[in-house]
Amino acid sequence: MDKKVIYSAMQPSGVPSLGNYLGALKNWKNLQDEFNCIFAMANMHAITVRQDPSELKKNTRNLLALFLAIGIDPKEHIVYVQSDVRAHAEMSWILNCYTYMGELQRMTQFKDKSAKHEDNINAGLFTYPVLMAADILLYQADLVPVGEDQRQHLEITRDIAERFNNIYGDVFTIPEGYIPKVGARIMGLQNPERKMSKSESDNPNNVIYILDDLNNIANKIKRAVTDSDTEVRYGEDKPGISNLLNIYGAVTGKSIEEAEADFKGANYGEFKKCVADAVVEELRPIQERFKEISADKEYLNTVMAEGAERASKIADKTLAKARKKVGFAVR
Ligand code: TYM
């Protein structure tokens, strides 16, 4: 029997945060045995916010090296750069014509991002979820492993796909989200009321970047805000401690209850040290492999070229189907 298809992507807009890693990357790695996986570096999404071109190029290569360093196998699976596959832009245009302004206006990420980038509220930022729908639908994905913040974008993807299928018959597979129980929403260390985000640069102690110096990572965790209570317990009234329990659970593969049980009677200092050790030991081998892989320029070039070719083959097939349905010439 054919394996189900997994599709996911990440923007190459800087070094991924611990949130990106625990909400997405770590799970991608574990899905490889069971599924056919396709992972992209979403550089077309990244330019919805102004980017320095040489930095974007560098970040894209580094993100590829990081995908490989966490253990994504580019022979068994497909890893590619979004802009290398022209079908994305073309499919995105077609799907734009099957998406309503009202639907896009409801997207919370659009509202957040336009508040953050008031001077550059471009049309790409607005239609961003349509490009994401094109990504997913081009590969007929069954499952999309992402963090909690992408849930709304998956819902609109399903709505667009269902709308298109209702008009034209079964063109697209309707995808399901694959959102982990623990780690799907990692919060800032200094501001645990808001999600940890790689674009949050105002307080460096708020965000862990997975290529940060390991001592620095441990210190950021030890400095994380907690509360005046002493109990290591999960709860809405304890956002700082809950976030650290979530991080610990996601790293070790434990449930929140198991994580809480590990720290029964422990004080905050002991707890934070254990969380810091767990994160550091998780990231150490990844950082080491990243160093080796990112130095091998030839290898990265080959992976990118092969990925683009293999991804294009699949994407072009779906695009041809959609073109035919809407009345364009079949090429
Ligand atoms: P991006 O690049 O913002 O984030 C990449 C992945 O990291 C997850 N994530 C988090 N998980 C837990 N806690 C956090 N604090 C946290 N912050 C981010 C995100 O949910 C995501 O899974 N639009 C997407 C990229 C994309 C995509 C796609 C994803 C483009 N096309 C198709 C899936 C399918 C984005 O901007 O992710």
CSV table of N, CA and C in Angstrom, one decimal, residues 162-280:
chain,number,residue,atom,x,y,z
A,162,GLU,N,-11.9,22.1,-0.8
A,162,GLU,CA,-13.2,21.5,-0.9
A,162,GLU,C,-14.1,22.3,-1.9
A,163,ARG,N,-13.9,23.6,-1.9
A,163,ARG,CA,-14.6,24.5,-2.8
A,163,ARG,C,-14.3,24.1,-4.3
A,164,PHE,N,-13.0,24.0,-4.5
A,164,PHE,CA,-12.5,23.7,-5.9
A,164,PHE,C,-13.0,22.3,-6.3
A,165,ASN,N,-12.9,21.3,-5.4
A,165,ASN,CA,-13.4,20.0,-5.7
A,165,ASN,C,-14.9,19.9,-5.9
A,166,ASN,N,-15.6,20.7,-5.2
A,166,ASN,CA,-17.1,20.7,-5.4
A,166,ASN,C,-17.4,21.2,-6.8
A,167,ILE,N,-16.6,22.1,-7.3
A,167,ILE,CA,-16.9,22.6,-8.7
A,167,ILE,C,-16.4,21.6,-9.7
A,168,TYR,N,-15.2,21.1,-9.5
A,168,TYR,CA,-14.5,20.4,-10.6
A,168,TYR,C,-14.3,18.9,-10.4
A,169,GLY,N,-14.8,18.4,-9.3
A,169,GLY,CA,-14.5,17.0,-9.1
A,169,GLY,C,-13.3,16.8,-8.3
A,170,ASP,N,-12.8,15.6,-8.0
A,170,ASP,CA,-11.7,15.4,-7.1
A,170,ASP,C,-10.4,15.8,-7.7
A,171,VAL,N,-10.0,17.0,-7.5
A,171,VAL,CA,-8.7,17.4,-7.9
A,171,VAL,C,-7.7,17.3,-6.8
A,172,PHE,N,-8.1,17.8,-5.6
A,172,PHE,CA,-7.1,17.9,-4.5
A,172,PHE,C,-7.5,16.9,-3.4
A,173,THR,N,-6.5,16.3,-2.7
A,173,THR,CA,-6.6,15.6,-1.5
A,173,THR,C,-6.9,16.6,-0.4
A,174,ILE,N,-7.9,16.3,0.5
A,174,ILE,CA,-8.2,17.3,1.6
A,174,ILE,C,-7.2,16.9,2.7
A,175,PRO,N,-6.3,17.9,3.1
A,175,PRO,CA,-5.3,17.6,4.1
A,175,PRO,C,-5.8,17.7,5.5
A,176,GLU,N,-5.2,17.0,6.4
A,176,GLU,CA,-5.5,17.1,7.8
A,176,GLU,C,-4.2,17.7,8.5
A,177,GLY,N,-4.5,18.5,9.6
A,177,GLY,CA,-3.3,19.0,10.4
A,177,GLY,C,-2.8,17.9,11.2
A,178,TYR,N,-1.5,18.0,11.6
A,178,TYR,CA,-0.9,17.0,12.5
A,178,TYR,C,-0.2,17.9,13.5
A,179,ILE,N,-0.9,18.2,14.6
A,179,ILE,CA,-0.4,19.2,15.6
A,179,ILE,C,-0.1,18.4,16.9
A,180,PRO,N,1.1,18.5,17.3
A,180,PRO,CA,1.5,17.7,18.5
A,180,PRO,C,0.7,18.1,19.8
A,181,LYS,N,0.6,17.1,20.7
A,181,LYS,CA,-0.1,17.4,22.0
A,181,LYS,C,0.8,18.3,22.8
A,182,VAL,N,2.0,18.0,22.9
A,182,VAL,CA,3.0,18.8,23.7
A,182,VAL,C,3.9,19.5,22.7
A,183,GLY,N,4.1,20.8,23.0
A,183,GLY,CA,5.1,21.5,22.2
A,183,GLY,C,4.6,22.3,21.0
A,184,ALA,N,3.2,22.2,20.8
A,184,ALA,CA,2.7,22.9,19.6
A,184,ALA,C,2.6,24.4,19.8
A,185,ARG,N,2.8,24.9,21.0
A,185,ARG,CA,2.8,26.3,21.2
A,185,ARG,C,3.8,26.7,22.3
A,186,ILE,N,5.0,26.9,21.9
A,186,ILE,CA,6.0,27.3,22.9
A,186,ILE,C,6.0,28.8,23.0
A,187,MET,N,6.0,29.3,24.3
A,187,MET,CA,5.9,30.7,24.5
A,187,MET,C,7.2,31.4,24.8
A,188,GLY,N,7.2,32.7,24.7
A,188,GLY,CA,8.5,33.4,25.0
A,188,GLY,C,8.9,33.1,26.4
A,189,LEU,N,10.3,33.1,26.7
A,189,LEU,CA,10.8,32.8,28.0
A,189,LEU,C,10.6,34.0,29.0
A,190,GLN,N,10.6,35.2,28.4
A,190,GLN,CA,10.5,36.4,29.2
A,190,GLN,C,9.0,36.9,29.2
A,191,ASN,N,8.3,36.5,28.1
A,191,ASN,CA,6.9,36.9,28.0
A,191,ASN,C,6.1,35.7,27.6
A,192,PRO,N,5.8,34.9,28.7
A,192,PRO,CA,5.1,33.6,28.3
A,192,PRO,C,3.7,33.7,28.0
A,193,GLU,N,3.2,35.0,27.8
A,193,GLU,CA,1.8,35.2,27.4
A,193,GLU,C,1.8,35.2,25.8
A,194,ARG,N,3.0,35.4,25.2
A,194,ARG,CA,3.0,35.4,23.8
A,194,ARG,C,3.9,34.3,23.2
A,195,LYS,N,3.6,33.9,22.0
A,195,LYS,CA,4.4,32.7,21.5
A,195,LYS,C,5.8,33.1,21.2
A,196,MET,N,6.7,32.1,21.3
A,196,MET,CA,8.1,32.4,21.0
A,196,MET,C,8.2,32.5,19.5
A,197,SER,N,8.9,33.5,19.0
A,197,SER,CA,8.9,33.8,17.6
A,197,SER,C,10.3,34.2,17.1
A,198,LYS,N,10.7,33.6,16.0
A,198,LYS,CA,12.1,33.9,15.6
A,198,LYS,C,12.2,35.4,15.1
A,199,SER,N,11.1,36.1,14.9
A,199,SER,CA,11.2,37.5,14.4
A,199,SER,C,11.1,38.4,15.6
A,200,GLU,N,11.0,37.9,16.8
A,200,GLU,CA,10.9,38.7,18.0
A,200,GLU,C,12.3,39.1,18.5
A,201,SER,N,12.8,40.3,18.2
A,201,SER,CA,14.2,40.6,18.5
A,201,SER,C,14.4,41.6,19.6
A,202,ASP,N,13.3,42.1,20.2
A,202,ASP,CA,13.4,43.1,21.2
A,202,ASP,C,14.1,42.6,22.5
A,203,ASN,N,13.9,41.4,22.9
A,203,ASN,CA,14.6,40.9,24.0
A,203,ASN,C,15.2,39.6,23.7
A,204,PRO,N,16.5,39.5,23.6
A,204,PRO,CA,17.2,38.3,23.2
A,204,PRO,C,17.0,37.1,24.1
A,205,ASN,N,16.7,37.4,25.4
A,205,ASN,CA,16.4,36.4,26.4
A,205,ASN,C,15.1,35.7,26.2
A,206,ASN,N,14.2,36.3,25.4
A,206,ASN,CA,12.9,35.8,25.2
A,206,ASN,C,12.8,34.5,24.3
A,207,VAL,N,13.8,34.5,23.4
A,207,VAL,CA,13.8,33.5,22.3
A,207,VAL,C,15.0,32.7,22.4
A,208,ILE,N,14.9,31.3,22.2
A,208,ILE,CA,16.1,30.5,22.0
A,208,ILE,C,16.1,30.2,20.5
A,209,TYR,N,17.3,30.5,19.9
A,209,TYR,CA,17.5,30.1,18.5
A,209,TYR,C,18.3,28.8,18.6
A,210,ILE,N,18.0,27.9,17.7
A,210,ILE,CA,18.5,26.5,18.0
A,210,ILE,C,20.0,26.5,17.6
A,211,LEU,N,20.6,27.5,17.0
A,211,LEU,CA,22.0,27.5,16.8
A,211,LEU,C,22.8,28.4,17.8
A,212,ASP,N,22.0,28.9,18.8
A,212,ASP,CA,22.7,29.7,19.9
A,212,ASP,C,23.8,28.9,20.6
A,213,ASP,N,24.7,29.6,21.1
A,213,ASP,CA,25.7,28.9,21.9
A,213,ASP,C,25.0,28.2,23.1
A,214,LEU,N,25.5,27.0,23.3
A,214,LEU,CA,24.8,26.1,24.3
A,214,LEU,C,24.7,26.7,25.7
A,215,ASN,N,25.8,27.3,26.1
A,215,ASN,CA,25.8,28.0,27.5
A,215,ASN,C,24.8,29.1,27.5
A,216,ASN,N,24.7,29.8,26.4
A,216,ASN,CA,23.8,30.9,26.3
A,216,ASN,C,22.3,30.4,26.4
A,217,ILE,N,22.1,29.2,25.8
A,217,ILE,CA,20.8,28.6,25.8
A,217,ILE,C,20.4,28.2,27.3
A,218,ALA,N,21.4,27.6,28.0
A,218,ALA,CA,21.1,27.2,29.4
A,218,ALA,C,20.8,28.4,30.2
A,219,ASN,N,21.6,29.5,30.0
A,219,ASN,CA,21.4,30.7,30.8
A,219,ASN,C,20.0,31.4,30.5
A,220,LYS,N,19.6,31.3,29.2
A,220,LYS,CA,18.3,31.9,28.9
A,220,LYS,C,17.2,31.1,29.7
A,221,ILE,N,17.3,29.8,29.7
A,221,ILE,CA,16.3,29.0,30.4
A,221,ILE,C,16.3,29.3,31.9
A,222,LYS,N,17.6,29.5,32.5
A,222,LYS,CA,17.7,29.7,33.9
A,222,LYS,C,17.1,31.1,34.2
A,223,ARG,N,17.1,32.0,33.3
A,223,ARG,CA,16.6,33.4,33.5
A,223,ARG,C,15.1,33.5,33.2
A,224,ALA,N,14.5,32.5,32.7
A,224,ALA,CA,13.1,32.5,32.3
A,224,ALA,C,12.2,33.0,33.4
A,225,VAL,N,11.2,33.8,33.1
A,225,VAL,CA,10.3,34.3,34.2
A,225,VAL,C,9.5,33.2,34.7
A,226,THR,N,9.3,33.2,36.1
A,226,THR,CA,8.4,32.1,36.7
A,226,THR,C,7.3,32.9,37.4
A,227,ASP,N,7.1,32.6,38.7
A,227,ASP,CA,6.1,33.3,39.5
A,227,ASP,C,6.5,33.2,41.0
A,228,SER,N,5.8,33.8,41.9
A,228,SER,CA,6.2,33.8,43.3
A,228,SER,C,5.8,32.6,44.1
A,229,ASP,N,5.1,31.7,43.4
A,229,ASP,CA,4.7,30.4,44.0
A,229,ASP,C,6.0,29.5,44.0
A,230,THR,N,5.9,28.3,44.6
A,230,THR,CA,7.1,27.5,44.5
A,230,THR,C,6.9,26.1,43.9
A,231,GLU,N,5.6,25.9,43.5
A,231,GLU,CA,5.3,24.5,43.0
A,231,GLU,C,5.5,24.4,41.5
A,232,VAL,N,6.1,23.3,41.1
A,232,VAL,CA,6.3,23.1,39.6
A,232,VAL,C,5.0,22.4,39.1
A,233,ARG,N,4.1,23.1,38.6
A,233,ARG,CA,2.8,22.6,38.3
A,233,ARG,C,2.3,23.3,37.0
A,234,TYR,N,1.5,22.6,36.2
A,234,TYR,CA,1.0,23.2,34.9
A,234,TYR,C,-0.3,23.9,35.3
A,235,GLY,N,-0.6,25.1,34.7
A,235,GLY,CA,-1.8,25.8,35.0
A,235,GLY,C,-1.9,27.1,34.4
A,236,GLU,N,-3.1,27.6,34.1
A,236,GLU,CA,-3.2,28.9,33.4
A,236,GLU,C,-2.7,30.0,34.3
A,237,ASP,N,-2.7,29.8,35.6
A,237,ASP,CA,-2.2,30.9,36.5
A,237,ASP,C,-0.7,30.9,36.5
A,238,LYS,N,0.0,29.9,35.9
A,238,LYS,CA,1.4,29.8,35.9
A,238,LYS,C,2.0,29.7,34.5
A,239,PRO,N,1.9,30.7,33.7
A,239,PRO,CA,2.4,30.6,32.3
A,239,PRO,C,3.9,30.3,32.1
A,240,GLY,N,4.7,30.9,33.0
A,240,GLY,CA,6.2,30.7,32.8
A,240,GLY,C,6.5,29.2,33.1
A,241,ILE,N,6.0,28.7,34.2
A,241,ILE,CA,6.3,27.3,34.6
A,241,ILE,C,5.7,26.3,33.6
A,242,SER,N,4.5,26.6,33.2
A,242,SER,CA,3.8,25.8,32.2
A,242,SER,C,4.6,25.7,30.9
A,243,ASN,N,5.1,26.8,30.5
A,243,ASN,CA,5.9,26.8,29.3
A,243,ASN,C,7.1,25.9,29.4
A,244,LEU,N,7.8,26.0,30.5
A,244,LEU,CA,9.0,25.2,30.7
A,244,LEU,C,8.6,23.7,30.8
A,245,LEU,N,7.5,23.4,31.4
A,245,LEU,CA,7.0,22.0,31.4
A,245,LEU,C,6.7,21.5,30.0
A,246,ASN,N,6.2,22.4,29.2
A,246,ASN,CA,5.9,22.1,27.9
A,246,ASN,C,7.2,21.8,27.1
A,247,ILE,N,8.1,22.7,27.3
A,247,ILE,CA,9.4,22.5,26.6
A,247,ILE,C,10.1,21.2,27.0
A,248,TYR,N,10.1,20.9,28.3
A,248,TYR,CA,10.7,19.7,28.8
A,248,TYR,C,9.9,18.5,28.3
A,249,GLY,N,8.6,18.5,28.3
A,249,GLY,CA,7.8,17.4,27.8
A,249,GLY,C,8.1,17.2,26.3
A,250,ALA,N,8.1,18.2,25.5
A,250,ALA,CA,8.4,18.1,24.1
A,250,ALA,C,9.8,17.5,23.8
A,251,VAL,N,10.7,18.0,24.5
A,251,VAL,CA,12.1,17.5,24.3
A,251,VAL,C,12.2,16.0,24.7
A,252,THR,N,11.7,15.6,25.8
A,252,THR,CA,11.9,14.3,26.3
A,252,THR,C,10.8,13.3,25.8
A,253,GLY,N,9.8,13.8,25.2
A,253,GLY,CA,8.7,12.9,24.7
A,253,GLY,C,7.7,12.5,25.8
A,254,LYS,N,7.7,13.3,26.9
A,254,LYS,CA,6.8,13.0,28.0
A,254,LYS,C,5.6,13.8,27.9
A,255,SER,N,4.5,13.3,28.5
A,255,SER,CA,3.3,14.1,28.6
A,255,SER,C,3.5,15.1,29.7
A,256,ILE,N,2.6,16.1,29.8
A,256,ILE,CA,2.7,17.1,30.8
A,256,ILE,C,2.6,16.5,32.2
A,257,GLU,N,1.7,15.5,32.3
A,257,GLU,CA,1.5,14.9,33.7
A,257,GLU,C,2.9,14.2,34.1
A,258,GLU,N,3.5,13.5,33.1
A,258,GLU,CA,4.7,12.8,33.4
A,258,GLU,C,5.8,13.9,33.7
A,259,ALA,N,5.8,15.0,33.0
A,259,ALA,CA,6.8,16.0,33.3
A,259,ALA,C,6.6,16.6,34.7
A,260,GLU,N,5.3,16.8,35.0
A,260,GLU,CA,5.1,17.4,36.4
A,260,GLU,C,5.5,16.4,37.5
A,261,ALA,N,5.3,15.1,37.2
A,261,ALA,CA,5.7,14.1,38.2
A,261,ALA,C,7.2,14.0,38.4
A,262,ASP,N,7.9,14.3,37.3
A,262,ASP,CA,9.4,14.3,37.5
A,262,ASP,C,9.9,15.4,38.4
A,263,PHE,N,9.1,16.4,38.6
A,263,PHE,CA,9.5,17.6,39.5
A,263,PHE,C,8.7,17.8,40.7
A,264,LYS,N,8.1,16.7,41.2
A,264,LYS,CA,7.3,16.8,42.4
A,264,LYS,C,8.3,17.1,43.6
A,265,GLY,N,8.1,18.2,44.3
A,265,GLY,CA,8.9,18.6,45.4
A,265,GLY,C,10.2,19.3,45.0
A,266,ALA,N,10.5,19.4,43.7
A,266,ALA,CA,11.7,20.2,43.3
A,266,ALA,C,11.4,21.7,43.4
A,267,ASN,N,12.5,22.4,43.6
A,267,ASN,CA,12.3,23.9,43.6
A,267,ASN,C,12.6,24.4,42.2
A,268,TYR,N,12.3,25.7,41.9
A,268,TYR,CA,12.4,26.3,40.6
A,268,TYR,C,13.8,26.2,40.0
A,269,GLY,N,14.8,26.4,40.9
A,269,GLY,CA,16.2,26.3,40.4
A,269,GLY,C,16.5,25.0,39.9
A,270,GLU,N,16.2,23.9,40.6
A,270,GLU,CA,16.4,22.5,40.2
A,270,GLU,C,15.7,22.2,38.9
A,271,PHE,N,14.5,22.6,38.9
A,271,PHE,CA,13.6,22.4,37.7
A,271,PHE,C,14.2,23.0,36.5
A,272,LYS,N,14.6,24.3,36.6
A,272,LYS,CA,15.1,25.0,35.4
A,272,LYS,C,16.4,24.3,34.9
A,273,LYS,N,17.2,23.9,35.9
A,273,LYS,CA,18.5,23.3,35.5
A,273,LYS,C,18.2,22.0,34.7
A,274,CYS,N,17.2,21.2,35.1
A,274,CYS,CA,16.9,20.0,34.4
A,274,CYS,C,16.4,20.3,33.0
A,275,VAL,N,15.6,21.3,32.9
A,275,VAL,CA,15.0,21.7,31.6
A,275,VAL,C,16.2,22.2,30.7
A,276,ALA,N,17.1,23.0,31.2
A,276,ALA,CA,18.2,23.5,30.5
A,276,ALA,C,19.1,22.3,30.0
A,277,ASP,N,19.3,21.4,30.9
A,277,ASP,CA,20.2,20.2,30.5
A,277,ASP,C,19.5,19.4,29.3
A,278,ALA,N,18.2,19.2,29.5
A,278,ALA,CA,17.5,18.5,28.4
A,278,ALA,C,17.6,19.2,27.1
A,279,VAL,N,17.4,20.5,27.1
A,279,VAL,CA,17.4,21.2,25.8
A,279,VAL,C,18.8,21.2,25.2
A,280,VAL,N,19.8,21.4,26.1
A,280,VAL,CA,21.2,21.5,25.6
A,280,VAL,C,21.6,20.1,25.0
